[in-house]
PDB file of C-alpha atoms in Angstrom:
ATOM      1  CA  UNK H   1       0.000   0.000   0.000  1.00 37.00           C
ATOM      2  CA  UNK H   2       1.329   3.424  -0.881  1.00 39.00           C
ATOM      3  CA  UNK H   3       2.059   6.140   1.619  1.00 38.00           C
ATOM      4  CA  UNK H   4      -0.958   8.156   0.548  1.00 41.00           C
ATOM      5  CA  UNK H   5      -4.512   7.068   1.206  1.00 41.00           C
ATOM      6  CA  UNK H   6      -6.477   5.231  -1.422  1.00 55.00           C
ATOM      7  CA  UNK H   7      -3.384   4.599  -3.552  1.00 53.00           C
ATOM      8  CA  UNK H   8      -1.388   1.574  -4.692  1.00 51.00           C
ATOM      9  CA  UNK H   9       2.365   1.665  -5.135  1.00 51.00           C
ATOM     10  CA  UNK H  10       3.655  -0.339  -8.140  1.00 42.00           C
ATOM     11  CA  UNK H  11       7.293  -0.256  -9.306  1.00 45.00           C
ATOM     12  CA  UNK H  12       7.872   3.174  -7.868  1.00 40.00           C
ATOM     13  CA  UNK H  13       4.597   4.602  -9.215  1.00 41.00           C
ATOM     14  CA  UNK H  14       1.743   5.532  -6.920  1.00 52.00           C
ATOM     15  CA  UNK H  15      -1.555   4.613  -8.525  1.00 56.00           C
ATOM     16  CA  UNK H  16      -4.967   5.657  -7.178  1.00 78.00           C
ATOM     17  CA  UNK H  17      -7.447   2.939  -6.296  1.00 86.00           C
ATOM     18  CA  UNK H  18     -11.044   2.656  -7.424  1.00 89.00           C
ATOM     19  CA  UNK H  19     -14.083   0.430  -6.980  1.00 92.00           C
ATOM     20  CA  UNK H  20     -14.994  -1.350 -10.224  1.00 90.00           C
ATOM     21  CA  UNK H  21     -18.382  -3.037 -10.621  1.00 90.00           C
ATOM     22  CA  UNK H  22     -17.777  -6.432 -12.222  1.00 89.00           C
ATOM     23  CA  UNK H  23     -21.288  -7.828 -11.720  1.00 86.00           C
ATOM     24  CA  UNK H  24     -24.807  -6.609 -11.175  1.00 81.00           C
ATOM     25  CA  UNK H  25     -26.897  -3.655 -12.257  1.00 81.00           C
ATOM     26  CA  UNK H  26     -23.912  -1.279 -12.355  1.00 84.00           C
ATOM     27  CA  UNK H  27     -21.459  -3.634 -14.091  1.00 84.00           C
ATOM     28  CA  UNK H  28     -18.842  -1.603 -15.944  1.00 82.00           C
ATOM     29  CA  UNK H  29     -19.057   1.393 -13.623  1.00 84.00           C
ATOM     30  CA  UNK H  30     -16.031   2.589 -11.657  1.00 87.00           C
ATOM     31  CA  UNK H  31     -15.981   4.750  -8.520  1.00 87.00           C
ATOM     32  CA  UNK H  32     -12.713   6.421  -7.414  1.00 87.00           C
ATOM     33  CA  UNK H  33     -11.568   6.159  -3.810  1.00 87.00           C
ATOM     34  CA  UNK H  34     -10.671   9.459  -2.137  1.00 82.00           C
ATOM     35  CA  UNK H  35      -7.217  10.282  -0.816  1.00 81.00           C
ATOM     36  CA  UNK H  36      -8.896  10.838   2.533  1.00 85.00           C
ATOM     37  CA  UNK H  37     -12.392  10.489   3.965  1.00 88.00           C
ATOM     38  CA  UNK H  38     -15.227   8.048   3.455  1.00 91.00           C
ATOM     39  CA  UNK H  39     -17.853   6.787   1.016  1.00 92.00           C
ATOM     40  CA  UNK H  40     -21.289   5.826   2.319  1.00 94.00           C
ATOM     41  CA  UNK H  41     -22.982   3.140   0.215  1.00 95.00           C
ATOM     42  CA  UNK H  42     -26.700   2.436   0.209  1.00 94.00           C
ATOM     43  CA  UNK H  43     -30.083   2.830  -1.416  1.00 92.00           C
ATOM     44  CA  UNK H  44     -30.759   6.338  -0.079  1.00 92.00           C
ATOM     45  CA  UNK H  45     -30.436   8.989  -2.779  1.00 88.00           C
ATOM     46  CA  UNK H  46     -28.407  11.408  -0.623  1.00 90.00           C
ATOM     47  CA  UNK H  47     -25.492   9.007  -0.120  1.00 89.00           C
ATOM     48  CA  UNK H  48     -22.126   9.018  -1.903  1.00 88.00           C
ATOM     49  CA  UNK H  49     -22.628   5.715  -3.768  1.00 90.00           C
ATOM     50  CA  UNK H  50     -26.274   5.003  -4.516  1.00 89.00           C
ATOM     51  CA  UNK H  51     -27.199   1.400  -5.353  1.00 91.00           C
ATOM     52  CA  UNK H  52     -30.884   1.236  -6.208  1.00 87.00           C
ATOM     53  CA  UNK H  53     -31.909  -2.351  -5.507  1.00 85.00           C
ATOM     54  CA  UNK H  54     -34.013  -4.186  -2.940  1.00 85.00           C
ATOM     55  CA  UNK H  55     -31.171  -6.179  -1.354  1.00 87.00           C
ATOM     56  CA  UNK H  56     -29.263  -2.988  -0.464  1.00 93.00           C
ATOM     57  CA  UNK H  57     -30.204  -1.174   2.759  1.00 95.00           C
ATOM     58  CA  UNK H  58     -30.759   2.594   2.851  1.00 95.00           C
ATOM     59  CA  UNK H  59     -27.385   2.960   4.620  1.00 96.00           C
ATOM     60  CA  UNK H  60     -25.632  -0.297   3.845  1.00 97.00           C
ATOM     61  CA  UNK H  61     -21.869   0.103   4.251  1.00 97.00           C
ATOM     62  CA  UNK H  62     -19.052   2.594   4.602  1.00 96.00           C
ATOM     63  CA  UNK H  63     -15.639   2.592   2.938  1.00 94.00           C
ATOM     64  CA  UNK H  64     -13.170   4.832   4.724  1.00 93.00           C
ATOM     65  CA  UNK H  65      -9.631   5.812   3.798  1.00 89.00           C
ATOM     66  CA  UNK H  66      -7.628   6.586   6.912  1.00 84.00           C
ATOM     67  CA  UNK H  67      -3.963   6.624   7.934  1.00 77.00           C
ATOM     68  CA  UNK H  68      -2.860   4.996   4.716  1.00 74.00           C
ATOM     69  CA  UNK H  69      -5.358   2.131   4.888  1.00 88.00           C
ATOM     70  CA  UNK H  70      -8.766   1.376   3.371  1.00 92.00           C
ATOM     71  CA  UNK H  71     -11.552  -0.180   5.431  1.00 95.00           C
ATOM     72  CA  UNK H  72     -15.051  -1.443   4.710  1.00 96.00           C
ATOM     73  CA  UNK H  73     -17.598  -1.350   7.515  1.00 97.00           C
ATOM     74  CA  UNK H  74     -21.106  -2.784   7.364  1.00 97.00           C
ATOM     75  CA  UNK H  75     -23.647  -0.345   8.784  1.00 96.00           C
ATOM     76  CA  UNK H  76     -26.044  -2.948  10.170  1.00 95.00           C
ATOM     77  CA  UNK H  77     -27.467  -3.783   6.754  1.00 95.00           C
ATOM     78  CA  UNK H  78     -30.244  -6.370   6.410  1.00 92.00           C
ATOM     79  CA  UNK H  79     -28.418  -8.607   3.933  1.00 90.00           C
ATOM     80  CA  UNK H  80     -24.851  -7.984   5.021  1.00 92.00           C
ATOM     81  CA  UNK H  81     -21.565  -7.050   3.315  1.00 94.00           C
ATOM     82  CA  UNK H  82     -19.069  -9.644   2.094  1.00 93.00           C
ATOM     83  CA  UNK H  83     -15.383  -9.457   1.202  1.00 92.00           C
ATOM     84  CA  UNK H  84     -13.693 -12.351  -0.607  1.00 88.00           C
ATOM     85  CA  UNK H  85     -16.486 -14.717   0.381  1.00 83.00           C
ATOM     86  CA  UNK H  86     -16.652 -13.795   4.062  1.00 88.00           C
ATOM     87  CA  UNK H  87     -19.374 -11.811   5.799  1.00 91.00           C
ATOM     88  CA  UNK H  88     -17.728  -8.859   7.524  1.00 94.00           C
ATOM     89  CA  UNK H  89     -18.516  -6.219  10.114  1.00 96.00           C
ATOM     90  CA  UNK H  90     -15.344  -4.224   9.526  1.00 96.00           C
ATOM     91  CA  UNK H  91     -12.298  -5.254   7.524  1.00 96.00           C
ATOM     92  CA  UNK H  92      -9.252  -3.826   5.800  1.00 95.00           C
ATOM     93  CA  UNK H  93      -9.312  -3.764   1.993  1.00 94.00           C
ATOM     94  CA  UNK H  94      -6.504  -4.267  -0.496  1.00 92.00           C
ATOM     95  CA  UNK H  95      -6.148  -4.108  -4.260  1.00 91.00           C
ATOM     96  CA  UNK H  96      -7.813  -7.165  -5.817  1.00 91.00           C
ATOM     97  CA  UNK H  97     -10.370  -7.692  -3.037  1.00 93.00           C
ATOM     98  CA  UNK H  98     -13.937  -8.460  -4.122  1.00 92.00           C
ATOM     99  CA  UNK H  99     -16.872  -6.942  -2.261  1.00 94.00           C
ATOM    100  CA  UNK H 100     -20.430  -8.249  -2.498  1.00 93.00           C
ATOM    101  CA  UNK H 101     -23.215  -5.794  -1.692  1.00 93.00           C
ATOM    102  CA  UNK H 102     -26.695  -6.745  -2.819  1.00 89.00           C
ATOM    103  CA  UNK H 103     -26.269  -8.163  -6.323  1.00 85.00           C
ATOM    104  CA  UNK H 104     -23.160  -6.099  -7.067  1.00 89.00           C
ATOM    105  CA  UNK H 105     -19.670  -7.565  -6.993  1.00 92.00           C
ATOM    106  CA  UNK H 106     -17.183  -4.720  -6.660  1.00 93.00           C
ATOM    107  CA  UNK H 107     -13.442  -5.158  -7.138  1.00 93.00           C
ATOM    108  CA  UNK H 108     -10.760  -2.899  -5.671  1.00 93.00           C
ATOM    109  CA  UNK H 109      -8.573  -1.970  -8.641  1.00 90.00           C
ATOM    110  CA  UNK H 110      -5.790   0.411  -9.618  1.00 87.00           C
ATOM    111  CA  UNK H 111      -7.054   3.212 -11.858  1.00 76.00           C
ATOM    112  CA  UNK H 112      -5.592   6.022 -13.923  1.00 67.00           C
ATOM    113  CA  UNK H 113      -7.143   8.612 -11.613  1.00 59.00           C
ATOM    114  CA  UNK H 114      -8.906  10.417 -14.452  1.00 57.00           C
ATOM    115  CA  UNK H 115     -12.441  10.036 -13.078  1.00 56.00           C
ATOM    116  CA  UNK H 116     -13.988  12.250 -10.406  1.00 58.00           C
ATOM    117  CA  UNK H 117     -16.699  11.238  -7.958  1.00 59.00           C
ATOM    118  CA  UNK H 118     -19.307  13.288  -9.806  1.00 63.00           C
ATOM    119  CA  UNK H 119     -18.350  11.770 -13.159  1.00 58.00           C
ATOM    120  CA  UNK H 120     -18.426   8.298 -11.591  1.00 61.00           C
ATOM    121  CA  UNK H 121     -21.930   8.868 -10.187  1.00 61.00           C
ATOM    122  CA  UNK H 122     -23.216   9.953 -13.579  1.00 60.00           C
ATOM    123  CA  UNK H 123     -21.490   7.021 -15.287  1.00 62.00           C
ATOM    124  CA  UNK H 124     -23.036   4.521 -12.881  1.00 63.00           C
ATOM    125  CA  UNK H 125     -26.514   5.898 -13.516  1.00 65.00           C
ATOM    126  CA  UNK H 126     -25.912   5.765 -17.267  1.00 58.00           C
ATOM    127  CA  UNK H 127     -24.717   2.160 -17.020  1.00 56.00           C
ATOM    128  CA  UNK H 128     -27.787   1.186 -14.984  1.00 58.00           C
ATOM    129  CA  UNK H 129     -30.208   2.925 -17.344  1.00 57.00           C
ATOM    130  CA  UNK H 130     -28.700   1.279 -20.434  1.00 54.00           C
ATOM    131  CA  UNK H 131     -28.920  -2.216 -18.926  1.00 54.00           C
ATOM    132  CA  UNK H 132     -32.490  -3.449 -19.334  1.00 53.00           C
ATOM    133  CA  UNK H 133     -34.088  -4.739 -16.174  1.00 49.00           C
ATOM    134  CA  UNK H 134     -34.740  -8.472 -16.356  1.00 49.00           C
ATOM    135  CA  UNK H 135     -36.878 -10.494 -14.014  1.00 46.00           C
ATOM    136  CA  UNK H 136     -35.093 -13.598 -15.276  1.00 53.00           C
ATOM    137  CA  UNK H 137     -31.646 -12.712 -13.892  1.00 57.00           C
ATOM    138  CA  UNK H 138     -30.874 -11.168 -10.521  1.00 70.00           C
ATOM    139  CA  UNK H 139     -27.134 -11.051 -11.133  1.00 82.00           C
ATOM    140  CA  UNK H 140     -24.904 -11.243 -14.171  1.00 85.00           C
ATOM    141  CA  UNK H 141     -21.228 -10.870 -14.990  1.00 87.00           C
ATOM    142  CA  UNK H 142     -18.146 -12.337 -16.659  1.00 88.00           C
ATOM    143  CA  UNK H 143     -16.205 -15.288 -15.239  1.00 90.00           C
ATOM    144  CA  UNK H 144     -13.085 -13.709 -16.710  1.00 86.00           C
ATOM    145  CA  UNK H 145     -13.582 -10.920 -14.131  1.00 84.00           C
ATOM    146  CA  UNK H 146     -14.578 -13.097 -11.171  1.00 85.00           C
ATOM    147  CA  UNK H 147     -13.567 -16.760 -11.220  1.00 86.00           C
ATOM    148  CA  UNK H 148     -16.146 -19.428 -10.508  1.00 90.00           C
ATOM    149  CA  UNK H 149     -14.474 -20.574  -7.251  1.00 89.00           C
ATOM    150  CA  UNK H 150     -14.513 -16.972  -5.974  1.00 87.00           C
ATOM    151  CA  UNK H 151     -18.090 -16.488  -7.156  1.00 89.00           C
ATOM    152  CA  UNK H 152     -19.283 -19.676  -5.481  1.00 91.00           C
ATOM    153  CA  UNK H 153     -17.572 -18.740  -2.229  1.00 88.00           C
ATOM    154  CA  UNK H 154     -19.366 -15.387  -2.311  1.00 87.00           C
ATOM    155  CA  UNK H 155     -22.692 -17.093  -2.987  1.00 88.00           C
ATOM    156  CA  UNK H 156     -22.069 -19.607  -0.215  1.00 89.00           C
ATOM    157  CA  UNK H 157     -21.235 -16.915   2.337  1.00 86.00           C
ATOM    158  CA  UNK H 158     -24.221 -14.759   1.352  1.00 86.00           C
ATOM    159  CA  UNK H 159     -26.550 -17.815   1.231  1.00 87.00           C
ATOM    160  CA  UNK H 160     -27.776 -17.143  -2.298  1.00 88.00           C
ATOM    161  CA  UNK H 161     -30.652 -19.175  -3.714  1.00 91.00           C
ATOM    162  CA  UNK H 162     -31.223 -19.689  -7.445  1.00 92.00           C
ATOM    163  CA  UNK H 163     -29.711 -21.277 -10.531  1.00 95.00           C
ATOM    164  CA  UNK H 164     -26.197 -20.144 -11.414  1.00 95.00           C
ATOM    165  CA  UNK H 165     -26.064 -20.471 -15.205  1.00 95.00           C
ATOM    166  CA  UNK H 166     -22.665 -20.266 -16.894  1.00 96.00           C
ATOM    167  CA  UNK H 167     -22.609 -19.820 -20.664  1.00 96.00           C
ATOM    168  CA  UNK H 168     -19.524 -20.319 -22.832  1.00 94.00           C
ATOM    169  CA  UNK H 169     -19.140 -20.460 -26.610  1.00 92.00           C
ATOM    170  CA  UNK H 170     -19.820 -24.204 -26.599  1.00 90.00           C
ATOM    171  CA  UNK H 171     -21.501 -25.157 -23.316  1.00 92.00           C
ATOM    172  CA  UNK H 172     -24.085 -24.158 -20.746  1.00 96.00           C
ATOM    173  CA  UNK H 173     -23.639 -25.208 -17.128  1.00 96.00           C
ATOM    174  CA  UNK H 174     -26.275 -24.991 -14.411  1.00 97.00           C
ATOM    175  CA  UNK H 175     -25.531 -25.052 -10.682  1.00 96.00           C
ATOM    176  CA  UNK H 176     -28.605 -25.128  -8.435  1.00 96.00           C
ATOM    177  CA  UNK H 177     -28.167 -23.268  -5.142  1.00 94.00           C
ATOM    178  CA  UNK H 178     -30.311 -23.265  -2.014  1.00 92.00           C
ATOM    179  CA  UNK H 179     -29.277 -20.908   0.783  1.00 90.00           C
ATOM    180  CA  UNK H 180     -25.702 -21.038  -0.478  1.00 90.00           C
ATOM    181  CA  UNK H 181     -25.628 -24.847  -0.712  1.00 92.00           C
ATOM    182  CA  UNK H 182     -25.182 -26.662  -4.039  1.00 94.00           C
ATOM    183  CA  UNK H 183     -28.092 -29.032  -4.666  1.00 94.00           C
ATOM    184  CA  UNK H 184     -27.378 -30.185  -8.215  1.00 96.00           C
ATOM    185  CA  UNK H 185     -25.322 -29.408 -11.319  1.00 96.00           C
ATOM    186  CA  UNK H 186     -25.612 -30.267 -15.006  1.00 95.00           C
ATOM    187  CA  UNK H 187     -23.772 -29.483 -18.251  1.00 94.00           C
ATOM    188  CA  UNK H 188     -25.878 -28.871 -21.364  1.00 93.00           C
ATOM    189  CA  UNK H 189     -28.934 -30.237 -19.595  1.00 93.00           C
ATOM    190  CA  UNK H 190     -27.533 -33.784 -19.332  1.00 92.00           C
ATOM    191  CA  UNK H 191     -28.798 -34.899 -15.928  1.00 92.00           C
ATOM    192  CA  UNK H 192     -27.585 -38.498 -16.361  1.00 90.00           C
ATOM    193  CA  UNK H 193     -24.088 -37.361 -15.347  1.00 91.00           C
ATOM    194  CA  UNK H 194     -23.488 -37.437 -11.568  1.00 91.00           C
ATOM    195  CA  UNK H 195     -23.912 -33.856 -10.320  1.00 94.00           C
ATOM    196  CA  UNK H 196     -20.502 -33.823  -8.625  1.00 92.00           C
ATOM    197  CA  UNK H 197     -18.857 -34.630 -11.960  1.00 92.00           C
ATOM    198  CA  UNK H 198     -20.852 -31.895 -13.690  1.00 93.00           C
ATOM    199  CA  UNK H 199     -19.911 -29.406 -10.960  1.00 95.00           C
ATOM    200  CA  UNK H 200     -16.204 -30.179 -11.305  1.00 92.00           C
ATOM    201  CA  UNK H 201     -16.397 -29.842 -15.107  1.00 91.00           C
ATOM    202  CA  UNK H 202     -18.001 -26.409 -14.826  1.00 94.00           C
ATOM    203  CA  UNK H 203     -15.557 -25.303 -12.137  1.00 91.00           C
ATOM    204  CA  UNK H 204     -12.582 -25.149 -14.530  1.00 87.00           C
ATOM    205  CA  UNK H 205     -14.280 -22.894 -17.103  1.00 90.00           C
ATOM    206  CA  UNK H 206     -12.521 -19.535 -17.285  1.00 87.00           C
ATOM    207  CA  UNK H 207     -14.361 -17.787 -20.133  1.00 91.00           C
ATOM    208  CA  UNK H 208     -17.997 -16.914 -20.532  1.00 93.00           C
ATOM    209  CA  UNK H 209     -20.782 -15.191 -18.649  1.00 92.00           C
ATOM    210  CA  UNK H 210     -22.782 -16.060 -15.574  1.00 93.00           C
ATOM    211  CA  UNK H 211     -26.358 -15.303 -14.580  1.00 91.00           C
ATOM    212  CA  UNK H 212     -28.004 -15.982 -11.247  1.00 91.00           C
ATOM    213  CA  UNK H 213     -31.541 -17.017 -12.184  1.00 92.00           C
ATOM    214  CA  UNK H 214     -34.504 -17.451  -9.817  1.00 90.00           C
ATOM    215  CA  UNK H 215     -34.926 -20.653  -7.852  1.00 88.00           C
ATOM    216  CA  UNK H 216     -36.536 -23.586  -9.649  1.00 86.00           C
ATOM    217  CA  UNK H 217     -38.845 -25.794  -7.564  1.00 88.00           C
ATOM    218  CA  UNK H 218     -38.236 -29.320  -8.816  1.00 89.00           C
ATOM    219  CA  UNK H 219     -37.053 -32.771  -7.885  1.00 92.00           C
ATOM    220  CA  UNK H 220     -33.518 -33.852  -8.827  1.00 93.00           C
ATOM    221  CA  UNK H 221     -32.400 -37.356  -9.846  1.00 91.00           C
ATOM    222  CA  UNK H 222     -29.911 -37.154  -6.993  1.00 92.00           C
ATOM    223  CA  UNK H 223     -28.524 -34.339  -4.859  1.00 92.00           C
ATOM    224  CA  UNK H 224     -25.062 -33.215  -3.836  1.00 93.00           C
ATOM    225  CA  UNK H 225     -24.338 -33.860  -0.162  1.00 81.00           C
ATOM    226  CA  UNK H 226     -21.098 -31.855   0.141  1.00 82.00           C
ATOM    227  CA  UNK H 227     -20.665 -28.214   1.182  1.00 85.00           C
ATOM    228  CA  UNK H 228     -19.276 -25.732  -1.370  1.00 88.00           C
ATOM    229  CA  UNK H 229     -15.933 -25.585   0.427  1.00 88.00           C
ATOM    230  CA  UNK H 230     -15.554 -29.362   0.114  1.00 91.00           C
ATOM    231  CA  UNK H 231     -16.675 -29.348  -3.527  1.00 92.00           C
ATOM    232  CA  UNK H 232     -14.136 -26.643  -4.374  1.00 92.00           C
ATOM    233  CA  UNK H 233     -11.295 -28.445  -2.617  1.00 93.00           C
ATOM    234  CA  UNK H 234     -12.132 -31.732  -4.350  1.00 92.00           C
ATOM    235  CA  UNK H 235     -12.482 -29.962  -7.694  1.00 90.00           C
ATOM    236  CA  UNK H 236      -9.075 -28.306  -7.351  1.00 91.00           C
ATOM    237  CA  UNK H 237      -7.521 -31.616  -6.294  1.00 94.00           C
ATOM    238  CA  UNK H 238      -8.919 -33.395  -9.356  1.00 92.00           C
ATOM    239  CA  UNK H 239      -7.825 -30.552 -11.625  1.00 90.00           C
ATOM    240  CA  UNK H 240      -4.259 -30.795 -10.305  1.00 93.00           C
ATOM    241  CA  UNK H 241      -4.239 -34.550 -10.891  1.00 94.00           C
ATOM    242  CA  UNK H 242      -5.578 -34.162 -14.438  1.00 93.00           C
ATOM    243  CA  UNK H 243      -2.927 -31.567 -15.265  1.00 92.00           C
ATOM    244  CA  UNK H 244      -0.186 -33.987 -14.235  1.00 95.00           C
ATOM    245  CA  UNK H 245      -0.991 -36.191 -17.247  1.00 94.00           C
ATOM    246  CA  UNK H 246       0.020 -33.335 -19.564  1.00 94.00           C
ATOM    247  CA  UNK H 247      -0.060 -34.119 -23.288  1.00 93.00           C
ATOM    248  CA  UNK H 248      -0.394 -37.853 -22.608  1.00 95.00           C
ATOM    249  CA  UNK H 249      -4.104 -37.342 -21.930  1.00 95.00           C
ATOM    250  CA  UNK H 250      -6.179 -36.309 -24.972  1.00 95.00           C
ATOM    251  CA  UNK H 251      -8.726 -33.508 -24.682  1.00 92.00           C
ATOM    252  CA  UNK H 252     -12.102 -34.495 -23.251  1.00 90.00           C
ATOM    253  CA  UNK H 253     -13.795 -34.220 -26.668  1.00 90.00           C
ATOM    254  CA  UNK H 254     -11.334 -36.625 -28.356  1.00 95.00           C
ATOM    255  CA  UNK H 255     -12.835 -39.794 -29.847  1.00 96.00           C
ATOM    256  CA  UNK H 256     -11.458 -42.887 -28.117  1.00 97.00           C
ATOM    257  CA  UNK H 257     -11.731 -46.305 -29.751  1.00 95.00           C
ATOM    258  CA  UNK H 258     -10.432 -49.818 -29.236  1.00 95.00           C
ATOM    259  CA  UNK H 259      -7.398 -50.409 -31.453  1.00 94.00           C
ATOM    260  CA  UNK H 260      -7.993 -52.488 -34.559  1.00 91.00           C
ATOM    261  CA  UNK H 261      -6.350 -54.830 -35.063  1.00 90.00           C
ATOM    262  CA  UNK H 262      -5.907 -55.461 -31.347  1.00 88.00           C
ATOM    263  CA  UNK H 263      -2.428 -56.932 -31.171  1.00 87.00           C
ATOM    264  CA  UNK H 264      -1.996 -57.256 -27.402  1.00 88.00           C
ATOM    265  CA  UNK H 265      -4.101 -60.021 -25.761  1.00 91.00           C
ATOM    266  CA  UNK H 266      -6.890 -58.804 -23.493  1.00 90.00           C
ATOM    267  CA  UNK H 267      -5.949 -61.419 -20.885  1.00 91.00           C
ATOM    268  CA  UNK H 268      -2.905 -59.278 -20.069  1.00 92.00           C
ATOM    269  CA  UNK H 269      -5.135 -56.345 -19.056  1.00 93.00           C
ATOM    270  CA  UNK H 270      -6.278 -55.830 -15.472  1.00 95.00           C
ATOM    271  CA  UNK H 271      -9.999 -55.943 -14.561  1.00 95.00           C
ATOM    272  CA  UNK H 272      -9.985 -52.139 -14.194  1.00 95.00           C
ATOM    273  CA  UNK H 273      -8.418 -51.779 -17.638  1.00 95.00           C
ATOM    274  CA  UNK H 274     -10.990 -54.146 -19.152  1.00 96.00           C
ATOM    275  CA  UNK H 275     -13.781 -52.004 -17.690  1.00 96.00           C
ATOM    276  CA  UNK H 276     -12.322 -48.959 -19.479  1.00 96.00           C
ATOM    277  CA  UNK H 277     -11.942 -50.918 -22.726  1.00 96.00           C
ATOM    278  CA  UNK H 278     -15.663 -51.699 -22.465  1.00 96.00           C
ATOM    279  CA  UNK H 279     -16.360 -47.996 -21.914  1.00 96.00           C
ATOM    280  CA  UNK H 280     -14.444 -47.243 -25.118  1.00 96.00           C
ATOM    281  CA  UNK H 281     -16.599 -49.783 -26.966  1.00 95.00           C
ATOM    282  CA  UNK H 282     -19.845 -48.263 -25.687  1.00 95.00           C
ATOM    283  CA  UNK H 283     -18.982 -44.537 -25.769  1.00 95.00           C
ATOM    284  CA  UNK H 284     -17.552 -42.188 -28.389  1.00 94.00           C
ATOM    285  CA  UNK H 285     -15.448 -39.567 -26.609  1.00 95.00           C
ATOM    286  CA  UNK H 286     -13.244 -39.412 -23.545  1.00 95.00           C
ATOM    287  CA  UNK H 287     -15.751 -37.215 -21.730  1.00 92.00           C
ATOM    288  CA  UNK H 288     -18.520 -39.727 -22.502  1.00 92.00           C
ATOM    289  CA  UNK H 289     -16.373 -42.476 -21.012  1.00 95.00           C
ATOM    290  CA  UNK H 290     -15.773 -40.438 -17.882  1.00 93.00           C
ATOM    291  CA  UNK H 291     -19.459 -39.539 -17.588  1.00 90.00           C
ATOM    292  CA  UNK H 292     -20.511 -43.193 -17.623  1.00 90.00           C
ATOM    293  CA  UNK H 293     -17.657 -44.628 -15.571  1.00 90.00           C
ATOM    294  CA  UNK H 294     -18.978 -44.053 -12.064  1.00 85.00           C
ATOM    295  CA  UNK H 295     -15.418 -43.277 -10.962  1.00 91.00           C
ATOM    296  CA  UNK H 296     -13.558 -39.960 -10.474  1.00 91.00           C
ATOM    297  CA  UNK H 297     -12.188 -38.466 -13.693  1.00 93.00           C
ATOM    298  CA  UNK H 298      -8.476 -38.680 -12.676  1.00 94.00           C
ATOM    299  CA  UNK H 299      -8.850 -42.427 -12.020  1.00 95.00           C
ATOM    300  CA  UNK H 300     -10.305 -43.050 -15.485  1.00 96.00           C
ATOM    301  CA  UNK H 301      -7.766 -40.685 -17.067  1.00 96.00           C
ATOM    302  CA  UNK H 302      -4.861 -42.654 -15.560  1.00 96.00           C
ATOM    303  CA  UNK H 303      -6.189 -45.934 -16.994  1.00 97.00           C
ATOM    304  CA  UNK H 304      -6.895 -44.368 -20.406  1.00 97.00           C
ATOM    305  CA  UNK H 305      -3.311 -43.045 -20.603  1.00 96.00           C
ATOM    306  CA  UNK H 306      -1.972 -46.504 -19.712  1.00 96.00           C
ATOM    307  CA  UNK H 307      -4.189 -48.222 -22.315  1.00 96.00           C
ATOM    308  CA  UNK H 308      -3.133 -45.744 -24.996  1.00 96.00           C
ATOM    309  CA  UNK H 309       0.536 -46.434 -24.220  1.00 95.00           C
ATOM    310  CA  UNK H 310      -0.039 -50.209 -24.300  1.00 95.00           C
ATOM    311  CA  UNK H 311      -1.882 -49.991 -27.600  1.00 94.00           C
ATOM    312  CA  UNK H 312      -5.285 -51.209 -26.421  1.00 95.00           C
ATOM    313  CA  UNK H 313      -6.913 -47.847 -27.202  1.00 96.00           C
ATOM    314  CA  UNK H 314      -6.473 -45.282 -29.955  1.00 95.00           C
ATOM    315  CA  UNK H 315      -7.235 -41.550 -29.834  1.00 95.00           C
ATOM    316  CA  UNK H 316      -8.704 -39.501 -32.643  1.00 88.00           C
TER     317      UNK H 316
END
């Protein structure tokens, strides 16, 4: 943190800090932090930062810049204030922190210092007026701006309910939330895949948009029994294991087939390897094999790599 308030020191340069809206009604807006003083955030029109939405209290939170540090303090709001996935009463902020107030995710960023408070207020109102109100989505944003693990931690801490829909160029993922708990997950509407598998597939996406849609009252084929923290830890563990295979593991969309002619006798294969050979006979792609295996993806990936090396399977 720089010696002056509300500034970030990078390679000898002192850059001012700002609050950038990366999700919600005011997405794209940016509000500069003062060198000294405070910003009161809430729904009331006479405040410094006005967020007109039902989940924001009239006087919701205060951001103060004092003695070289920046603090956020919740002002007894109904729905609370969250920083990096944790509900806070008062906490110190740093560049890169993500704040959740209402349906707005706000990131502390370095700025060029060209915008004034008055300009920022006008810009935020312009951004809000140009974004059509939609009853279908209560929150929207880009997963390039806020990663899915961070987003899910925020939703868990703030006990969000609804369907988190993530849309990429090729896929649509749906994560069903109830009071911050994951109930179910599906990719491209395929509910035959175990929801934990679908959740872990979605978790690694890093491009696309997200929308928090209203809750859907329905029965699921099965439900997830693990808390978000556990799901995230398991997802990161599996991702690390998958990465260790490197180029030896084809992409998930690669067609996998049994080699023909099959030169190595099947009697030399283990029972686990024979099960994967049968998967290759019944399914087309690696992801199809994983979806129908009933085992964790890294376990199937390890066997597939071994069978490719031994010549039992062929890729492409």
